[in-house]
mmCIF file of C-alpha atoms and ligand atoms in Angstrom:
data_model
loop_
_atom_site.group_PDB
_atom_site.id
_atom_site.type_symbol
_atom_site.label_atom_id
_atom_site.label_comp_id
_atom_site.label_asym_id
_atom_site.label_seq_id
_atom_site.Cartn_x
_atom_site.Cartn_y
_atom_site.Cartn_z
ATOM 1 C CA MET A 706 -18.229 29.630 -9.533
ATOM 2 C CA PRO A 707 -17.487 31.243 -6.137
ATOM 3 C CA LEU A 708 -13.985 31.283 -5.029
ATOM 4 C CA HIS A 709 -14.684 30.412 -1.347
ATOM 5 C CA GLN A 710 -14.440 27.042 0.146
ATOM 6 C CA PRO A 711 -16.583 25.059 2.051
ATOM 7 C CA PRO A 712 -16.752 25.339 5.571
ATOM 8 C CA GLY A 713 -14.025 23.251 7.390
ATOM 9 C CA VAL A 714 -12.384 22.734 3.983
ATOM 10 C CA ALA A 715 -8.744 24.327 3.228
ATOM 11 C CA ILE A 716 -7.078 24.061 -0.014
ATOM 12 C CA ARG A 717 -3.401 24.245 -0.909
ATOM 13 C CA ALA A 718 -0.573 22.843 -3.473
ATOM 14 C CA MET A 719 -0.353 18.877 -3.271
ATOM 15 C CA GLU A 720 3.028 18.119 -1.758
ATOM 16 C CA ARG A 721 5.099 14.934 -2.057
ATOM 17 C CA HIS A 722 3.874 13.666 1.497
ATOM 18 C CA ASP A 723 0.271 13.262 -0.013
ATOM 19 C CA ALA A 724 1.264 11.268 -2.391
ATOM 20 C CA ASP A 725 -0.309 8.033 -0.494
ATOM 21 C CA GLN A 726 -4.031 9.916 0.569
ATOM 22 C CA VAL A 727 -3.657 11.124 -3.439
ATOM 23 C CA LEU A 728 -3.523 7.999 -4.772
ATOM 24 C CA THR A 729 -5.858 5.838 -2.545
ATOM 25 C CA ILE A 730 -8.476 8.666 -3.081
ATOM 26 C CA TYR A 731 -7.643 8.615 -7.257
ATOM 27 C CA GLN A 732 -8.214 4.267 -6.632
ATOM 28 C CA GLN A 733 -11.811 4.786 -4.698
ATOM 29 C CA GLY A 734 -13.130 7.282 -7.741
ATOM 30 C CA LEU A 735 -11.831 4.670 -10.306
ATOM 31 C CA ASP A 736 -13.425 1.719 -8.810
ATOM 32 C CA THR A 737 -16.773 3.630 -9.045
ATOM 33 C CA GLY A 738 -16.473 2.562 -12.909
ATOM 34 C CA HIS A 739 -17.481 6.170 -14.009
ATOM 35 C CA ALA A 740 -14.267 8.176 -13.737
ATOM 36 C CA SER A 741 -12.232 6.897 -16.220
ATOM 37 C CA PHE A 742 -10.761 3.994 -18.568
ATOM 38 C CA GLU A 743 -7.904 3.316 -16.203
ATOM 39 C CA THR A 744 -8.927 0.444 -13.300
ATOM 40 C CA THR A 745 -5.790 0.736 -11.404
ATOM 41 C CA ALA A 746 -4.101 3.852 -10.177
ATOM 42 C CA PRO A 747 -0.505 5.111 -11.155
ATOM 43 C CA THR A 748 2.520 4.698 -9.131
ATOM 44 C CA TRP A 749 3.786 7.971 -7.776
ATOM 45 C CA GLN A 750 6.299 8.227 -9.839
ATOM 46 C CA GLU A 751 4.013 7.879 -12.555
ATOM 47 C CA PHE A 752 1.742 10.685 -11.519
ATOM 48 C CA ASP A 753 4.279 13.185 -10.411
ATOM 49 C CA ALA A 754 5.943 12.637 -13.967
ATOM 50 C CA ALA A 755 2.779 12.924 -15.974
ATOM 51 C CA LYS A 756 0.852 16.105 -13.778
ATOM 52 C CA LEU A 757 1.993 19.724 -14.148
ATOM 53 C CA ASP A 758 4.112 20.674 -11.251
ATOM 54 C CA ARG A 759 2.520 24.409 -11.108
ATOM 55 C CA HIS A 760 -1.398 23.209 -10.689
ATOM 56 C CA ARG A 761 -1.745 20.428 -8.303
ATOM 57 C CA PHE A 762 -4.114 21.162 -5.525
ATOM 58 C CA VAL A 763 -5.460 19.126 -2.734
ATOM 59 C CA ALA A 764 -8.647 19.601 -0.482
ATOM 60 C CA ILE A 765 -7.884 19.395 3.252
ATOM 61 C CA ASP A 766 -9.750 19.026 6.334
ATOM 62 C CA PRO A 767 -6.941 21.436 8.581
ATOM 63 C CA THR A 768 -8.635 19.783 11.815
ATOM 64 C CA ALA A 769 -7.502 16.575 10.882
ATOM 65 C CA GLU A 770 -4.290 14.153 11.073
ATOM 66 C CA PRO A 771 -2.015 14.928 8.693
ATOM 67 C CA SER A 772 -1.944 11.297 7.779
ATOM 68 C CA SER A 773 -5.547 11.247 6.717
ATOM 69 C CA ASN A 774 -6.611 14.766 6.058
ATOM 70 C CA VAL A 775 -6.839 15.131 2.369
ATOM 71 C CA LEU A 776 -10.575 15.342 0.808
ATOM 72 C CA GLY A 777 -9.251 15.660 -2.754
ATOM 73 C CA TRP A 778 -7.172 16.754 -5.629
ATOM 74 C CA ILE A 779 -6.735 18.332 -8.678
ATOM 75 C CA ALA A 780 -4.259 17.777 -11.213
ATOM 76 C CA ALA A 781 -3.609 18.305 -15.079
ATOM 77 C CA SER A 782 -1.575 16.994 -17.860
ATOM 78 C CA PRO A 783 -0.533 18.676 -21.175
ATOM 79 C CA VAL A 784 -2.430 17.009 -24.323
ATOM 80 C CA SER A 785 0.144 17.729 -26.427
ATOM 81 C CA ASP A 786 3.751 18.472 -26.525
ATOM 82 C CA ARG A 787 3.496 20.654 -29.967
ATOM 83 C CA CYS A 788 3.932 24.173 -29.217
ATOM 84 C CA CYS A 789 0.212 25.319 -30.472
ATOM 85 C CA TYR A 790 -1.174 23.355 -27.876
ATOM 86 C CA ALA A 791 0.603 24.810 -24.756
ATOM 87 C CA GLY A 792 -1.897 26.073 -23.354
ATOM 88 C CA VAL A 793 -4.090 23.346 -23.279
ATOM 89 C CA VAL A 794 -4.846 20.377 -20.540
ATOM 90 C CA GLU A 795 -6.624 17.543 -19.457
ATOM 91 C CA HIS A 796 -7.242 17.467 -15.751
ATOM 92 C CA SER A 797 -8.395 14.894 -13.281
ATOM 93 C CA ILE A 798 -10.299 15.619 -10.075
ATOM 94 C CA TYR A 799 -11.196 13.028 -7.344
ATOM 95 C CA ILE A 800 -12.859 13.640 -4.285
ATOM 96 C CA ALA A 801 -12.901 10.994 -1.237
ATOM 97 C CA PRO A 802 -16.113 9.081 -0.957
ATOM 98 C CA HIS A 803 -17.154 10.779 2.537
ATOM 99 C CA ALA A 804 -16.290 14.134 1.406
ATOM 100 C CA ARG A 805 -18.427 13.840 -2.183
ATOM 101 C CA GLY A 806 -21.500 16.126 -2.866
ATOM 102 C CA GLN A 807 -20.497 19.031 -0.424
ATOM 103 C CA GLY A 808 -18.715 21.585 -2.475
ATOM 104 C CA VAL A 809 -15.554 20.098 -2.262
ATOM 105 C CA GLY A 810 -15.320 19.797 -5.908
ATOM 106 C CA ALA A 811 -16.548 22.932 -6.866
ATOM 107 C CA ALA A 812 -13.589 24.460 -4.591
ATOM 108 C CA LEU A 813 -11.170 22.492 -5.858
ATOM 109 C CA LEU A 814 -11.773 23.370 -9.377
ATOM 110 C CA ALA A 815 -12.353 27.371 -9.198
ATOM 111 C CA VAL A 816 -8.963 27.249 -7.644
ATOM 112 C CA PHE A 817 -7.205 25.278 -10.195
ATOM 113 C CA ILE A 818 -9.180 27.353 -13.189
ATOM 114 C CA ALA A 819 -7.714 30.492 -11.283
ATOM 115 C CA SER A 820 -4.045 28.898 -11.343
ATOM 116 C CA THR A 821 -3.954 27.767 -14.683
ATOM 117 C CA GLU A 822 -5.599 31.014 -16.116
ATOM 118 C CA ALA A 823 -3.153 32.841 -14.352
ATOM 119 C CA ASP A 824 -0.396 31.241 -15.902
ATOM 120 C CA GLY A 825 -1.390 31.422 -19.248
ATOM 121 C CA ILE A 826 -3.432 28.234 -19.859
ATOM 122 C CA TRP A 827 -6.365 28.899 -22.259
ATOM 123 C CA THR A 828 -8.186 25.568 -22.664
ATOM 124 C CA ILE A 829 -8.804 23.157 -20.081
ATOM 125 C CA GLN A 830 -10.316 19.978 -21.542
ATOM 126 C CA ALA A 831 -12.017 16.602 -19.517
ATOM 127 C CA GLY A 832 -13.264 13.540 -20.964
ATOM 128 C CA ILE A 833 -16.552 12.539 -18.726
ATOM 129 C CA PHE A 834 -18.748 9.357 -19.035
ATOM 130 C CA PRO A 835 -21.999 10.555 -19.696
ATOM 131 C CA GLU A 836 -23.205 7.950 -16.650
ATOM 132 C CA ASN A 837 -21.073 10.522 -14.211
ATOM 133 C CA THR A 838 -23.686 12.941 -13.649
ATOM 134 C CA PRO A 839 -21.667 14.779 -10.469
ATOM 135 C CA SER A 840 -18.754 15.237 -12.975
ATOM 136 C CA LEU A 841 -20.745 16.806 -15.613
ATOM 137 C CA ARG A 842 -22.853 19.169 -13.188
ATOM 138 C CA LEU A 843 -19.694 20.406 -11.624
ATOM 139 C CA HIS A 844 -17.934 21.264 -14.363
ATOM 140 C CA THR A 845 -20.957 22.496 -16.598
ATOM 141 C CA LYS A 846 -21.283 24.995 -13.149
ATOM 142 C CA ALA A 847 -17.708 25.734 -13.568
ATOM 143 C CA GLY A 848 -18.258 27.170 -17.613
ATOM 144 C CA PHE A 849 -16.774 24.356 -19.540
ATOM 145 C CA ARG A 850 -19.426 23.698 -22.567
ATOM 146 C CA THR A 851 -20.100 20.238 -24.159
ATOM 147 C CA VAL A 852 -17.888 19.785 -26.997
ATOM 148 C CA GLY A 853 -19.966 16.631 -27.921
ATOM 149 C CA THR A 854 -20.149 13.289 -27.044
ATOM 150 C CA ARG A 855 -17.867 10.659 -28.859
ATOM 151 C CA GLN A 856 -19.585 7.322 -29.309
ATOM 152 C CA ARG A 857 -18.156 3.943 -27.961
ATOM 153 C CA LEU A 858 -14.987 5.213 -27.652
ATOM 154 C CA GLY A 859 -13.334 2.478 -25.398
ATOM 155 C CA ARG A 860 -13.832 -0.581 -23.290
ATOM 156 C CA LEU A 861 -14.184 -1.004 -19.496
ATOM 157 C CA HIS A 862 -14.729 -4.327 -18.569
ATOM 158 C CA GLY A 863 -15.533 -4.911 -22.051
ATOM 159 C CA ARG A 864 -18.287 -2.984 -22.005
ATOM 160 C CA TRP A 865 -18.422 -0.120 -24.906
ATOM 161 C CA ARG A 866 -18.139 3.346 -23.303
ATOM 162 C CA ASP A 867 -18.912 6.704 -24.772
ATOM 163 C CA VAL A 868 -17.270 9.835 -23.326
ATOM 164 C CA VAL A 869 -18.486 13.733 -23.026
ATOM 165 C CA LEU A 870 -15.488 15.864 -24.069
ATOM 166 C CA LEU A 871 -15.824 19.098 -22.319
ATOM 167 C CA GLU A 872 -13.744 22.641 -22.434
ATOM 168 C CA ARG A 873 -13.414 25.533 -20.773
ATOM 169 C CA ARG A 874 -11.813 28.062 -22.739
ATOM 170 C CA SER A 875 -10.495 30.925 -20.576
ATOM 171 C CA PRO A 876 -12.508 34.347 -21.203
ATOM 172 C CA THR A 877 -9.541 36.380 -20.224
ATOM 173 C CA ILE A 878 -6.874 35.088 -22.207
ATOM 174 C CA LEU A 879 -6.992 36.658 -25.655
HETATM 175 C C1 LIG B 1396 -17.412 14.035 -9.417
HETATM 176 C C2 LIG B 1396 -16.591 14.610 -8.390
HETATM 177 C C3 LIG B 1396 -15.217 15.280 -8.765
HETATM 178 C C4 LIG B 1396 -17.636 15.670 -7.933
HETATM 179 O O1 LIG B 1396 -16.890 16.622 -6.777
HETATM 180 P P1 LIG B 1396 -18.102 16.848 -5.482
HETATM 181 O O2 LIG B 1396 -17.214 17.508 -5.132
HETATM 182 O O3 LIG B 1396 -18.305 15.796 -5.161
HETATM 183 O O4 LIG B 1396 -19.076 18.101 -6.094
HETATM 184 P P2 LIG B 1396 -19.442 19.005 -5.582
HETATM 185 O O5 LIG B 1396 -19.862 18.869 -4.405
HETATM 186 O O6 LIG B 1396 -18.907 20.335 -5.785
HETATM 187 O O7 LIG B 1396 -20.909 19.367 -6.537
HETATM 188 C C5 LIG B 1396 -20.349 19.930 -7.890
HETATM 189 C C6 LIG B 1396 -21.933 19.789 -8.236
HETATM 190 O O8 LIG B 1396 -22.583 18.748 -8.827
HETATM 191 C C7 LIG B 1396 -23.732 18.106 -8.278
HETATM 192 N N1 LIG B 1396 -23.870 16.614 -7.803
HETATM 193 C C8 LIG B 1396 -22.597 16.205 -6.639
HETATM 194 N N2 LIG B 1396 -23.186 15.234 -6.431
HETATM 195 C C9 LIG B 1396 -24.057 14.597 -7.107
HETATM 196 C C10 LIG B 1396 -24.995 13.052 -7.787
HETATM 197 N N3 LIG B 1396 -24.590 12.342 -6.773
HETATM 198 N N4 LIG B 1396 -25.737 13.434 -8.153
HETATM 199 C C11 LIG B 1396 -26.339 14.706 -8.790
HETATM 200 N N5 LIG B 1396 -25.218 15.824 -8.690
HETATM 201 C C12 LIG B 1396 -24.536 15.778 -8.075
HETATM 202 C C13 LIG B 1396 -23.658 18.730 -6.682
HETATM 203 O O9 LIG B 1396 -25.149 18.935 -6.777
HETATM 204 C C14 LIG B 1396 -23.715 20.184 -7.282
HETATM 205 O O10 LIG B 1396 -24.363 20.880 -8.159
HETATM 206 P P3 LIG B 1396 -25.014 22.001 -7.387
HETATM 207 O O11 LIG B 1396 -24.015 23.356 -7.152
HETATM 208 O O12 LIG B 1396 -25.967 22.679 -8.598
HETATM 209 O O13 LIG B 1396 -25.714 21.548 -6.115
HETATM 210 C C15 LIG B 1396 -16.643 13.792 -7.480
HETATM 211 O O14 LIG B 1396 -18.144 13.061 -6.891
HETATM 212 C C16 LIG B 1396 -15.827 12.649 -7.450
HETATM 213 O O15 LIG B 1396 -14.844 12.437 -7.018
HETATM 214 N N6 LIG B 1396 -16.129 11.458 -8.254
HETATM 215 C C17 LIG B 1396 -15.528 9.950 -8.540
HETATM 216 C C18 LIG B 1396 -14.293 10.454 -9.524
HETATM 217 C C19 LIG B 1396 -14.530 10.988 -10.196
HETATM 218 O O16 LIG B 1396 -15.608 10.398 -11.275
HETATM 219 N N7 LIG B 1396 -14.125 12.026 -10.810
HETATM 220 C C20 LIG B 1396 -14.206 13.090 -12.157
HETATM 221 C C21 LIG B 1396 -13.918 12.151 -13.312
HETATM 222 S S1 LIG B 1396 -14.150 13.141 -15.049
#
């Protein structure tokens, strides 16, 4: 996966002042019905408490107003507080509707992988609905493998949904 950004896109650490745009993009992704079992984005306080500080990034359009320049974001949570899983995280990635399909997700994921690997995180996992073709493609291209499909794992709007479990085991952390 290339580490370069698409033209007109810059990637930087997520900051507190990005909160409104991050949560708006989160909600737009949830509204697709193919991103998560959640239907409502968390508050910033909930988001901030759940996500690891060191591996939160936003993609921005550097030419846009700061109040409307965020194109997408990526962040992760630990999967467990057991010390044997200290290097295992589960991430979320959400791109604004107008910026999807232009390589922004791929660029954010590449930066996130490099950041987590440099910090000793050895496994990144993701649960993706089988209907979410763009996300499956994005992650497979970034080196994630399909562990398996968890059947009828939960209900979204009353309908049972399968979830594909993917993981990327760092080849550099031995
Ligand atoms: C899934 C998502 C994060 C992908 O990000 P993106 O910036 O749109 O993806 P990219 O442009 O980097 O594309 C990555 C790959 O997916 C492919 N892709 C993108 N949109 C696609 C679509 N609608 N259908 C099929 N493939 C698609 C791209 O072609 C690319 O593959 P390629 O390099 O072989 O061409 C984004 O669409 C999104 O935010 N969706 C809503 C929220 C969501 O579902 N989040 C993920 C939860 S698991």
